[in-house]
Amino acid sequence: MQQYVDPILHRRRERLVRVIALATFVVFFQAYMVAPIIPVLSNAFGVSDEKIGLVVPAYLIPYGVSTLIYGAVADRIGIARVMFTSLLAFSALTMLTATARSYEELLLWRTITGVGASGIVPLGLALVGRLYPYGQRGRPLGWLFGAMAGGMAFGSPLGALIIPVTNWSGLFIVVGVFGLALLLPWLRYLTVIETTVPPLKGTVYQVFDGYRHLLGTPRGQRTYGYVFLNSMFHSGVFTWLGVYLERRYHLGPAAIGFALLGYGIPGFLLGPLIGRAADRWGRARLIPIGLILSSLAAMALALGTPVMFIPIVAIILSLGYDMTQPIFGGIVTSLGGERAGQAMGLNVFMLFVGFGLGSLIFGALMHYGFTVAFGAFAMIELLIALMSFGLFRSEVILVGLILLCLAGSDVLPRRSPSTAQTLPSTNSESRLAELGEASSNSPRG
């Protein structure tokens, strides 16, 4: 049975998803354009690769911690305002990073930028959770996570290619200007978002109680736990992969960028299809496969893959990410209820803190050699992959139960042999459809 959705509403929310996806792409492009230019920054500031590598967690960990605050604030004053302010702060702070004249200044600007930027992606994911029913979120979430993977991948080669033309400081300015350009289309949707996802009132105690509730169920614990562990794996491997290619194969920045380009191809091209597969066949079937693929890619690096096969390894590594993190995000959208911002804020907290800690731990293991570091990460990823077969088996059953319950309520239409009823829009969808025209004709539009 198909859910009826008003065509006008569908077009509006699809355009909104594209704008959020572009903003997500820019945020992750900026976060990961640093990885392949670590040797360049090392020379520019006169410090070691290991020390300059700290600018990655210096951005990611504050980003993750700040999402807890942004999610709670957005639930109180509205998602639209927080996302717009965060995008403005991200763009301005990214350009100001170009003014750094020492390693300490660079580290400081990266930290502040992480705090300013952390209201974009988690609230965008939460917004998708409010606009689409659970059984239809896979595809739009696939777009957003595909934009994440694309930002990671294209940030590597394009960052490395722009460096010879603009220097490292010019790279930050270009990205900041692109972020500012996204503010204009975003203004069209402010009123629509504010009405579709109205603020929630609550006390500080209720905010903490919301986090306690999210982590108080087995489903929440295993989902957030896997988001954290899986993000540690991918960030650790990807952050130091450029340094690995430089030291082992003596590649330059541009060659490193092209070698890593494959990391974003599956998510960028196949993200929505992977999301549809999760909606159709169940998340329990895809999660273990994605974890196993990630482990195999890291093991191939530990064994010393010939340089010509590195792009293939990067593609497999990316596919492992795209078959896990977006699916975990889909589960999280069903955990928060009315407090979608809090639920997704906690998800991105786990994601980015995991990113930051993963890069730190991998950097520490590098003292024992890349073989040990890649091998350790591969074995831990394989272990949680084997555990996931049992831990996530209920996700298939859960989707079926949700559809069964909806079929017995007024949410899904009941069909008879001769007639078929159409589904009235949900409250949030009706508000979005009614206000869409008004928003596009408003002064902000």
mmCIF file of C-alpha atoms in Angstrom, residues 12 188 191-196 429-441:
data_model
loop_
_atom_site.group_PDB
_atom_site.id
_atom_site.type_symbol
_atom_site.label_atom_id
_atom_site.label_comp_id
_atom_site.label_asym_id
_atom_site.label_seq_id
_atom_site.Cartn_x
_atom_site.Cartn_y
_atom_site.Cartn_z
ATOM 1 C CA ARG A 12 8.668 21.414 -1.773
ATOM 2 C CA ARG A 188 12.981 30.745 1.379
ATOM 3 C CA THR A 191 8.852 30.154 7.641
ATOM 4 C CA VAL A 192 7.977 26.741 6.261
ATOM 5 C CA ILE A 193 10.331 24.935 8.625
ATOM 6 C CA GLU A 194 9.265 26.980 11.653
ATOM 7 C CA THR A 195 5.640 26.018 11.100
ATOM 8 C CA THR A 196 6.273 22.414 10.104
ATOM 9 C CA GLU A 429 2.642 17.842 5.995
ATOM 10 C CA SER A 430 -0.585 19.868 5.821
ATOM 11 C CA ARG A 431 1.103 22.846 7.439
ATOM 12 C CA LEU A 432 4.023 22.568 5.044
ATOM 13 C CA ALA A 433 1.715 22.444 2.013
ATOM 14 C CA GLU A 434 -0.438 25.337 3.233
ATOM 15 C CA LEU A 435 2.492 27.586 4.033
ATOM 16 C CA GLY A 436 4.635 26.673 1.050
ATOM 17 C CA GLU A 437 3.044 29.205 -1.280
ATOM 18 C CA ALA A 438 3.005 31.903 1.381
ATOM 19 C CA SER A 439 6.664 31.345 2.126
ATOM 20 C CA SER A 440 7.741 31.540 -1.504
ATOM 21 C CA ASN A 441 5.839 34.850 -1.882
#
